[in-house]
Coordinates of C-alpha atoms in Angstrom, one line a residue:
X1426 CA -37.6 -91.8 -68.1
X1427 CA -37.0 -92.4 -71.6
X1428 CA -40.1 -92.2 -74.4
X1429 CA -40.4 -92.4 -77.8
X1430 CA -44.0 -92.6 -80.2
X1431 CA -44.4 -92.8 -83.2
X1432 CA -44.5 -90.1 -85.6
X1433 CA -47.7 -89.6 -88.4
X1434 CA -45.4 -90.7 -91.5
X1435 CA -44.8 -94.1 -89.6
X1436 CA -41.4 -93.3 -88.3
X1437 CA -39.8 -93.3 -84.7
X1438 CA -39.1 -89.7 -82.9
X1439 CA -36.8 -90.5 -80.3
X1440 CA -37.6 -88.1 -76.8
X1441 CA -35.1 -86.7 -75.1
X1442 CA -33.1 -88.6 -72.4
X1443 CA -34.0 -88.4 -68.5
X1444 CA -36.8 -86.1 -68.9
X1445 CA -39.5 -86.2 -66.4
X1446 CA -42.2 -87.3 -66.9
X1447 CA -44.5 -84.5 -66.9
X1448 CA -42.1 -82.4 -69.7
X1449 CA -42.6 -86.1 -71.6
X1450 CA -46.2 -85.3 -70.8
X1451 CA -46.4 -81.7 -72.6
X1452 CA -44.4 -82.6 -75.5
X1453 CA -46.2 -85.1 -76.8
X1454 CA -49.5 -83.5 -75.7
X1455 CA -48.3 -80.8 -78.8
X1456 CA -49.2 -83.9 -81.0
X1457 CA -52.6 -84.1 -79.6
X1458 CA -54.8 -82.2 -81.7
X1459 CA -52.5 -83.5 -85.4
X1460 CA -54.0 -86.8 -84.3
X1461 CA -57.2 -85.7 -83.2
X1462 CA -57.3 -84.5 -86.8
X1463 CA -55.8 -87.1 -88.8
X1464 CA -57.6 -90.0 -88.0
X1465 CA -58.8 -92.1 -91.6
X1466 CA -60.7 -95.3 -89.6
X1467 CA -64.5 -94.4 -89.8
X1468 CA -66.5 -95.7 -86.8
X1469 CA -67.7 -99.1 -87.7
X1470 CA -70.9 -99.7 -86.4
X1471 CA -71.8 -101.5 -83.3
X1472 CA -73.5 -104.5 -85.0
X1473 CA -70.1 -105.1 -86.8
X1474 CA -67.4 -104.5 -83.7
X1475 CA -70.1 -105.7 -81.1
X1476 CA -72.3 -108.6 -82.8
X1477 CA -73.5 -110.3 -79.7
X1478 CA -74.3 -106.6 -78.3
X1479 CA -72.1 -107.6 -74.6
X1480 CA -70.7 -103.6 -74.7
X1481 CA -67.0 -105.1 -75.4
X1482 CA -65.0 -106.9 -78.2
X1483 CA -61.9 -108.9 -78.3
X1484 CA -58.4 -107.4 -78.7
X1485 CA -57.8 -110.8 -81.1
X1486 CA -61.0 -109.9 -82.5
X1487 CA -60.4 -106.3 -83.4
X1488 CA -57.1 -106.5 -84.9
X1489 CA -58.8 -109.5 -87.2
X1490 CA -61.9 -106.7 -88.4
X1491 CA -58.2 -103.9 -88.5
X1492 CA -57.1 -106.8 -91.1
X1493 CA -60.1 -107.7 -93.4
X1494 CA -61.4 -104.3 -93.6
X1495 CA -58.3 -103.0 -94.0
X1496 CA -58.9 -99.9 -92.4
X1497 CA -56.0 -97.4 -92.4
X1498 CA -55.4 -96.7 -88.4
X1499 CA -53.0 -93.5 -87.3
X1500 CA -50.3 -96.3 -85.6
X1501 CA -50.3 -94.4 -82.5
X1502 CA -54.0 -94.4 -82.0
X1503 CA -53.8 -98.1 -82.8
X1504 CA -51.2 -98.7 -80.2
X1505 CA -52.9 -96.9 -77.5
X1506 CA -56.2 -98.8 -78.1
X1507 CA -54.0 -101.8 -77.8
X1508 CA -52.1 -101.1 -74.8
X1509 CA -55.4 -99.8 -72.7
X1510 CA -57.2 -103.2 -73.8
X1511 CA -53.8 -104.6 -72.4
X1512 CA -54.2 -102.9 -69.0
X1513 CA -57.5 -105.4 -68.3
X1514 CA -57.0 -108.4 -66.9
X1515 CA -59.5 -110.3 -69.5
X1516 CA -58.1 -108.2 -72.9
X1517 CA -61.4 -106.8 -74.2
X1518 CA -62.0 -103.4 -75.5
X1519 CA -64.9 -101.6 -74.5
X1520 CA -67.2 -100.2 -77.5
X1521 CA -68.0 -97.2 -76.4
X1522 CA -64.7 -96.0 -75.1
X1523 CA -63.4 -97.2 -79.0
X1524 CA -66.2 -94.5 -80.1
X1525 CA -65.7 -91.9 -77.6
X1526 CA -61.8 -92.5 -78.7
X1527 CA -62.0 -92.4 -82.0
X1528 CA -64.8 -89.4 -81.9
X1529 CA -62.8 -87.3 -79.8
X1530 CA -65.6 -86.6 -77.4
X1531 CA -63.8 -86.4 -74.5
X1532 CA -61.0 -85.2 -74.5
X1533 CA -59.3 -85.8 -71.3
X1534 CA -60.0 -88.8 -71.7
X1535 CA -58.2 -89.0 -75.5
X1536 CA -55.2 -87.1 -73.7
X1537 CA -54.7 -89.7 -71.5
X1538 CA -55.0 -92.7 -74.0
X1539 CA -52.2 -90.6 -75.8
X1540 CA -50.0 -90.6 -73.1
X1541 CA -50.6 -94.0 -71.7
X1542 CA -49.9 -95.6 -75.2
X1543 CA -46.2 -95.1 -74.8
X1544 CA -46.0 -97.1 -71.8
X1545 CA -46.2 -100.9 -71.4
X1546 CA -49.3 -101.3 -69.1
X1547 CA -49.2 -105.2 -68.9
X1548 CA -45.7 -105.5 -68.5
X1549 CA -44.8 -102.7 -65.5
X1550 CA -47.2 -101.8 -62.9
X1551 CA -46.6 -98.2 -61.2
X1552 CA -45.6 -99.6 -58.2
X1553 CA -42.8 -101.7 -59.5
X1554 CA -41.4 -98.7 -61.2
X1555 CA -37.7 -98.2 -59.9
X1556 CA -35.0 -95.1 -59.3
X1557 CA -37.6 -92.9 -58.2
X1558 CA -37.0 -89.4 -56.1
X1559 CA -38.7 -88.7 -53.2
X1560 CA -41.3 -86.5 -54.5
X1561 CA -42.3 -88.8 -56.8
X1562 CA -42.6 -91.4 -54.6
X1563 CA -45.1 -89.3 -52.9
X1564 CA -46.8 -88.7 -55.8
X1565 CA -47.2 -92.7 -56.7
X1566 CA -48.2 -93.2 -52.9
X1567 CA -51.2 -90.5 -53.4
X1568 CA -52.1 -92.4 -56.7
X1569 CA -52.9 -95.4 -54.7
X1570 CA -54.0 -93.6 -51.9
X1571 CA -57.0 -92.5 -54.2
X1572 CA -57.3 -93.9 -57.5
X1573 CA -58.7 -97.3 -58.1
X1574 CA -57.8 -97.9 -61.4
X1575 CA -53.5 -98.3 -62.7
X1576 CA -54.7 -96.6 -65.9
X1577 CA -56.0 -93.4 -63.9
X1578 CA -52.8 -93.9 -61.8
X1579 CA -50.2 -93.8 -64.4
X1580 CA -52.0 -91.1 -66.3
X1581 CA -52.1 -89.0 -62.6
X1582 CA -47.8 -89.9 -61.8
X1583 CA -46.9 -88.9 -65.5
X1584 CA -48.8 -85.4 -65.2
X1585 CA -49.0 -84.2 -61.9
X1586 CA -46.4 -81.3 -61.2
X1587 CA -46.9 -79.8 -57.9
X1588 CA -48.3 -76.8 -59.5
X1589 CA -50.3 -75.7 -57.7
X1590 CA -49.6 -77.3 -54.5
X1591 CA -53.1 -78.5 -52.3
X1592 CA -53.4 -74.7 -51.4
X1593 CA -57.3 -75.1 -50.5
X1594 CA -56.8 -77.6 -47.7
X1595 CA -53.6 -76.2 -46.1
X1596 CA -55.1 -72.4 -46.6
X1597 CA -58.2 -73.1 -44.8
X1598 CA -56.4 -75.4 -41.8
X1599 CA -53.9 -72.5 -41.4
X1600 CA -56.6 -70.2 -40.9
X1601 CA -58.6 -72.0 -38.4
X1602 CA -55.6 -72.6 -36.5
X1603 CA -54.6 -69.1 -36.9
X1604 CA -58.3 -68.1 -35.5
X1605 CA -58.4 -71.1 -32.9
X1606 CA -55.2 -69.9 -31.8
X1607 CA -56.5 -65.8 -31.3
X1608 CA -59.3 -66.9 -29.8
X1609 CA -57.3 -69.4 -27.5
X1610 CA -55.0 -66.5 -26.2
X1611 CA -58.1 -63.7 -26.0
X1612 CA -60.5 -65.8 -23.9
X1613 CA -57.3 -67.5 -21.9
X1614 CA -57.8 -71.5 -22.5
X1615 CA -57.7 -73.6 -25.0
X1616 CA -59.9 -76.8 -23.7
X1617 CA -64.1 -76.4 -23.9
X1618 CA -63.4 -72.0 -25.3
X1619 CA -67.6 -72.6 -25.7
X1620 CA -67.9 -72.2 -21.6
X1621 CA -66.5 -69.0 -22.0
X1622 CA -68.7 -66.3 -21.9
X1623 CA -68.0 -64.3 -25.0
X1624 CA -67.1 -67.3 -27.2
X1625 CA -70.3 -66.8 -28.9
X1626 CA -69.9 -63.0 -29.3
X1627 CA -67.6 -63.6 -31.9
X1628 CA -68.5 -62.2 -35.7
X1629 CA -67.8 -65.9 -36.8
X1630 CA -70.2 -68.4 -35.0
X1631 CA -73.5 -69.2 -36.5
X1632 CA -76.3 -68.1 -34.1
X1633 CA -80.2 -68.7 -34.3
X1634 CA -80.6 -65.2 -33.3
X1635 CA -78.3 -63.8 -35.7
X1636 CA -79.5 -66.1 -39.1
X1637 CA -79.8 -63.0 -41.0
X1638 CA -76.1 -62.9 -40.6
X1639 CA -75.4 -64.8 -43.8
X1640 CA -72.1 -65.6 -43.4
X1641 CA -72.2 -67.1 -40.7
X1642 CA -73.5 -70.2 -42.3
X1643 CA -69.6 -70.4 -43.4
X1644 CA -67.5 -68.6 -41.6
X1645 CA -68.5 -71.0 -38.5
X1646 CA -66.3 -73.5 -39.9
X1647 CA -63.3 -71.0 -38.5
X1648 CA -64.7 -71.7 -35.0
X1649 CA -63.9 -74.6 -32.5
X1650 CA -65.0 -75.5 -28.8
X1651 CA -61.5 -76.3 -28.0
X1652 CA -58.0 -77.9 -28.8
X1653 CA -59.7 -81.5 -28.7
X1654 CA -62.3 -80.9 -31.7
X1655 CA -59.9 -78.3 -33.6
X1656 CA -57.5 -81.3 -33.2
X1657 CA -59.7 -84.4 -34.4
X1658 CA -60.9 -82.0 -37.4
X1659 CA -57.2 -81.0 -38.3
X1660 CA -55.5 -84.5 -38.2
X1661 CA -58.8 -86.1 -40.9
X1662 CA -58.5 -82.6 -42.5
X1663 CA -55.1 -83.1 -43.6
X1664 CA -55.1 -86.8 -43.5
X1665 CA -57.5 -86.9 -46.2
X1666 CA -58.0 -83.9 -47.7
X1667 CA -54.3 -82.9 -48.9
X1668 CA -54.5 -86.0 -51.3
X1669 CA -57.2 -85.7 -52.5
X1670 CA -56.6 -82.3 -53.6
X1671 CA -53.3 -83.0 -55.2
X1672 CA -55.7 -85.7 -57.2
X1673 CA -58.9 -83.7 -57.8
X1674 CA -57.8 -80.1 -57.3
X1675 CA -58.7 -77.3 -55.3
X1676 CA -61.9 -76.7 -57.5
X1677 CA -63.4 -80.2 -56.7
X1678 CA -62.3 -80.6 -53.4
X1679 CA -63.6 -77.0 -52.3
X1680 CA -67.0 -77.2 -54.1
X1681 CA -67.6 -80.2 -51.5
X1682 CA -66.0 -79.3 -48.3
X1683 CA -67.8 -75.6 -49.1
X1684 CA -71.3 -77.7 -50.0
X1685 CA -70.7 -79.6 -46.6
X1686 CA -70.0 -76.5 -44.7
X1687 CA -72.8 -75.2 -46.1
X1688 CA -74.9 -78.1 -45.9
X1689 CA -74.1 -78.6 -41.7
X1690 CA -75.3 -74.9 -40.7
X1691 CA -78.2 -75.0 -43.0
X1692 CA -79.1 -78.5 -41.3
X1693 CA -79.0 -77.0 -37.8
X1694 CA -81.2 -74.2 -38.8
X1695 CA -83.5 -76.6 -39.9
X1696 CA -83.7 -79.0 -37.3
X1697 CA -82.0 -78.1 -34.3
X1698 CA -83.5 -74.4 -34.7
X1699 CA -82.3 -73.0 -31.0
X1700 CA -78.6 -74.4 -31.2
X1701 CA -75.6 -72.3 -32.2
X1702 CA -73.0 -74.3 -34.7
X1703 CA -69.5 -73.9 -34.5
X1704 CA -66.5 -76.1 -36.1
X1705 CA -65.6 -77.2 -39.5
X1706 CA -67.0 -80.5 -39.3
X1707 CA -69.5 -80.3 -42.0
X1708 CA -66.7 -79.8 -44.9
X1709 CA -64.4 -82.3 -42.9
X1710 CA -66.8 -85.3 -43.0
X1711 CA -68.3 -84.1 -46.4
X1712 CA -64.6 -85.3 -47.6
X1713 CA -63.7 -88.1 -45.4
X1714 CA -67.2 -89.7 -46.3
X1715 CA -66.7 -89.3 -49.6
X1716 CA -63.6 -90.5 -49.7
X1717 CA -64.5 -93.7 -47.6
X1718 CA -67.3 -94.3 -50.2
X1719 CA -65.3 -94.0 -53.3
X1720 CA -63.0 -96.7 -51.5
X1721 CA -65.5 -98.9 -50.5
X1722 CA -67.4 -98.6 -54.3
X1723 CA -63.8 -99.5 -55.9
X1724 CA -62.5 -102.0 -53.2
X1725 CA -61.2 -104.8 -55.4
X1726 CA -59.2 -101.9 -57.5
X1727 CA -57.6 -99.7 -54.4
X1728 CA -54.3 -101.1 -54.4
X1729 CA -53.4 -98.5 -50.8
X1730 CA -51.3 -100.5 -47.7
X1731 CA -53.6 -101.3 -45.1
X1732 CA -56.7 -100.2 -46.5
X1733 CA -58.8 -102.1 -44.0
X1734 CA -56.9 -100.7 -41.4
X1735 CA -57.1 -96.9 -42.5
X1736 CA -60.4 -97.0 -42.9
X1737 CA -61.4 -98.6 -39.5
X1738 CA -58.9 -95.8 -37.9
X1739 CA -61.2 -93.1 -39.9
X1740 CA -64.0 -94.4 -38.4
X1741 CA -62.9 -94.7 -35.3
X1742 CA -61.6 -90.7 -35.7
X1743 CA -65.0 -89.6 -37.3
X1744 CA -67.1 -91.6 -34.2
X1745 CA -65.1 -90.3 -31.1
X1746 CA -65.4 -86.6 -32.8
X1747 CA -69.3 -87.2 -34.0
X1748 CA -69.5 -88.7 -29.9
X1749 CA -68.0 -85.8 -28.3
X1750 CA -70.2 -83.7 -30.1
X1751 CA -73.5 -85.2 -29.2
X1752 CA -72.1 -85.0 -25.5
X1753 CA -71.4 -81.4 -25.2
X1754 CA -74.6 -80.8 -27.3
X1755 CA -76.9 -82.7 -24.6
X1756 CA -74.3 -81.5 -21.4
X1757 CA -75.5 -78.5 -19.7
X1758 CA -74.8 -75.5 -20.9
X1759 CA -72.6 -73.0 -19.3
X1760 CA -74.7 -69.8 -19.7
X1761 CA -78.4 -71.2 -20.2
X1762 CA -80.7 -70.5 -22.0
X1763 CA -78.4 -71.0 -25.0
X1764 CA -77.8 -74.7 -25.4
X1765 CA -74.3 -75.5 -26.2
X1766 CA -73.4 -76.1 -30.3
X1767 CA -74.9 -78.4 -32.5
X1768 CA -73.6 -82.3 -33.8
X1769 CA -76.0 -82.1 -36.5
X1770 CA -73.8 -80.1 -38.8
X1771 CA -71.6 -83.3 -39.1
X1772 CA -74.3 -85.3 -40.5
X1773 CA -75.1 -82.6 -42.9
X1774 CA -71.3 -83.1 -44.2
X1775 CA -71.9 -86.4 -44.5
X1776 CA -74.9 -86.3 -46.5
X1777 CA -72.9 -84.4 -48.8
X1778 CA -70.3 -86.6 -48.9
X1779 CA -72.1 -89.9 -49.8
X1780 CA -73.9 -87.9 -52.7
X1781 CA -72.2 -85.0 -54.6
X1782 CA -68.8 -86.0 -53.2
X1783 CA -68.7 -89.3 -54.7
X1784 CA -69.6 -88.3 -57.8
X1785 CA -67.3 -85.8 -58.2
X1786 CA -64.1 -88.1 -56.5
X1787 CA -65.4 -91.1 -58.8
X1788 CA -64.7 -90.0 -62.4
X1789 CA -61.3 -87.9 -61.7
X1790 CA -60.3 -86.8 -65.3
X1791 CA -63.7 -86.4 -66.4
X1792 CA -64.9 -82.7 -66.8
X1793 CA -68.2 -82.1 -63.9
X1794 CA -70.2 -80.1 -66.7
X1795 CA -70.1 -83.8 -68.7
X1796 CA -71.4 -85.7 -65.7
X1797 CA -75.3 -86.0 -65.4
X1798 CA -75.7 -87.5 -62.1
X1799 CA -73.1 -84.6 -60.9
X1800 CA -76.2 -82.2 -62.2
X1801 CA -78.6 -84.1 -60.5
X1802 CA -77.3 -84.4 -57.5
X1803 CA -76.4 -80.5 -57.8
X1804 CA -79.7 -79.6 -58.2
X1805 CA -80.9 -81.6 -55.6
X1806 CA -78.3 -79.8 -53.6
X1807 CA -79.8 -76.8 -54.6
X1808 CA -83.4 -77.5 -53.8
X1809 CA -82.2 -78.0 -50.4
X1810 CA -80.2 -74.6 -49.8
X1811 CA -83.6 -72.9 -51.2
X1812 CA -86.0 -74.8 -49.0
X1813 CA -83.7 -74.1 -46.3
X1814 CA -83.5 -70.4 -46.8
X1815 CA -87.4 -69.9 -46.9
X1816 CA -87.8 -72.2 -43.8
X1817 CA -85.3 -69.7 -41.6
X1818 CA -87.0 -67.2 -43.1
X1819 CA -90.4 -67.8 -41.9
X1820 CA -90.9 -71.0 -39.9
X1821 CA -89.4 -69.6 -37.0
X1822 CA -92.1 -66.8 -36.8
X1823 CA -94.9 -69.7 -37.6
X1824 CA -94.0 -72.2 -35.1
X1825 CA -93.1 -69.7 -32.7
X1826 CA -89.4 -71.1 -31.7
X1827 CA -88.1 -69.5 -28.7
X1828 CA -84.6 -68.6 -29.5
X1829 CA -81.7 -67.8 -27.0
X1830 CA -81.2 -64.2 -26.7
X1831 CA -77.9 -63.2 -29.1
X1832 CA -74.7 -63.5 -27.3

């Protein structure tokens, strides 16, 4: 891919031929912070950009305020305003991304507008892009798997360089297959492992009885009742949580499958109190949900091949699993008194999902330390985990809950 921008003199640099476009990406990010520093246009104010106070202005009307106040633009900035108001359909310039622009207050966002300013956004979408390899074909597919916008898309194809790889997701599948498969050969079966005996005696489940345990509010999530749910939770798991984290990255995508995880046992405790919890549901619908959300919130802009169709097949995925858990829940139990695991853990992940997980999937190159309803919904979060703790800690004792014995 072949780039050039212009330099701060006025002049042409020409970049270096069939580079990718991620060393494109780095070498003109080194010109970043001269034009973050540079910049001679003072921020006009609102009444003079924005006289009928709609939140947008004109790209005919901006260059005509450019001319008569003859305000002295770095050319690159100018071109990158340009060719983002380009990328809309209608040609208007939002007011506050102008400010936040030319104030440098966010700068990921700034970094992007950078790079997106050497390419022609009206006149070549991503998709019609041409002579690509195979893993960069993957990485457009993943663009429109999960970005709604082409801005965000371009920005995500020209910078993403497998490093690091989705190690979250394929770490933690490749250890609850490695456990489900221990467990598989020390119990000797594979289908319904919770009839067995001394399923439960494992360090891992979480057990009523053994609350004080505390990690076994997590490390549940390494436990399955058999190949059937290990498989449902593997194939959405994957499905949907490998993109995403080549998007987001590990850090977003494990603060909400660990919130969800976290989220499901806490929700058993709470309202299930004699049920065990096993399975990695919670984080797996934390995702899926919030992933379904974002898609339905930005419908008109996800551009994905059969999106209608995907999501009705993630439904139907997420509705058999969420059925054959409420089944086994309400079955009889093997070894009564102790009821068989929980399904309530999945709606806990999918609480999670629909609130902190759309926010933090819906604004991808935005920092989560600048996003307010993030906070909010953290703290909320928060609350929550804090009620929950005091409630295990003495409700049991004060409504006088007859737990199963420990396994």
């Amino acid at each position: 891919m072949e780039k050039s921008s212009p330099s701060m003199t006025g002049g042409t640099r020409e970049a270096p031929v069939n580079i990718s476009p991620a060393v494109a990406a780095n070498a003109e990010g080194d010109e970043i912070e001269v034009l973050e520093s540079t910049d001679v246009l003072a921020i006009a104010p609102e009444e003079v950009f924005d006289p009928e106070n709609s939140g947008f202005i004109s790209t005919e009307r901006f260059r005509d305020l450019l001319a008569t106040h003859g305000s002295e633009l770095d050319p690159h900035k100018l071109e990158v305003l340009l060719a983002l108001a380009d990328g809309n359909s209608d040609g208007k310039i939002c007011y506050q991304d102008f400010v936040n622009l030319m104030s440098n207050k966010r700068s990921n966002s700034f970094r992007r507008a950078i790079l997106q300013g050497s390419r022609q956004l009206k006149g070549c979408s991503l998709r019609d892009e041409v002579g690509l390899g195979l893993s960069q074909r993957l990485v457009r597919h993943v663009a429109y798997e999960t970005l709604p916008r082409e801005v965000d898309r371009k920005w995500y194809f020209d910078s993403y360089t497998y490093c690091p790889p989705p190690w979250f997701i394929l770490a933690i599948t490749m250890a609850e297959v490695a456990v489900f498969i221990y467990y598989g050969i020390q119990l000797d079966r594979l289908v319904l492992q919770v009839s067995s005996p001394s399923f439960l005696k494992s360090p891992l489940p979480y057990h009523p009885q053994l609350r004080a345990q505390a990690w076994r509010y997590f490390s549940y999530i390494f436990m399955h009742t058999g190949i059937e749910h290990l498989s449902l939770n593997m194939a959405m798991q994957l499905l949907v949580g490998v993109p995403l984290e080549m998007v987001h990255g590990a850090l977003r995508i494990g603060l909400v499958y660990v919130c969800g995880a976290l989220a499901g046992s806490l929700a058993v405790s709470v309202t299930d109190m004699t049920a065990p919890v096993v399975g990695s549901s919670g984080g797996v619908y934390a995702l899926v949900s919030a992933h379904l959300a974002n898609v339905v919130m930005n419908w008109s802009g996800m551009k994905c091949q059969f999106k209608m169709f995907r999501m009705a097949m993630a439904l139907v995925c997420m509705s058999v699993e969420f059925g054959r858990a409420v089944w086994l829940r309400f079955y009889p139990p093997a070894f009564p008194p102790c009821p068989n695991p929980s399904f309530v853990a999945h709606l806990g992940g999918v609480a999670v999902g629909l609130t902190l997980g759309v926010v933090v999937l819906q604004n991808y190159e935005q920092r989560l330390q600048e996003q307010s309803l993030f906070w909010i919904f953290f703290c909320v979060y928060t609350l929550f985990v804090l009620c929950a703790v005091f409630w295990n800690i003495f409700a049991y004792s004060l409504l006088d809950v007859r737990i199963p014995p420990a396994p």
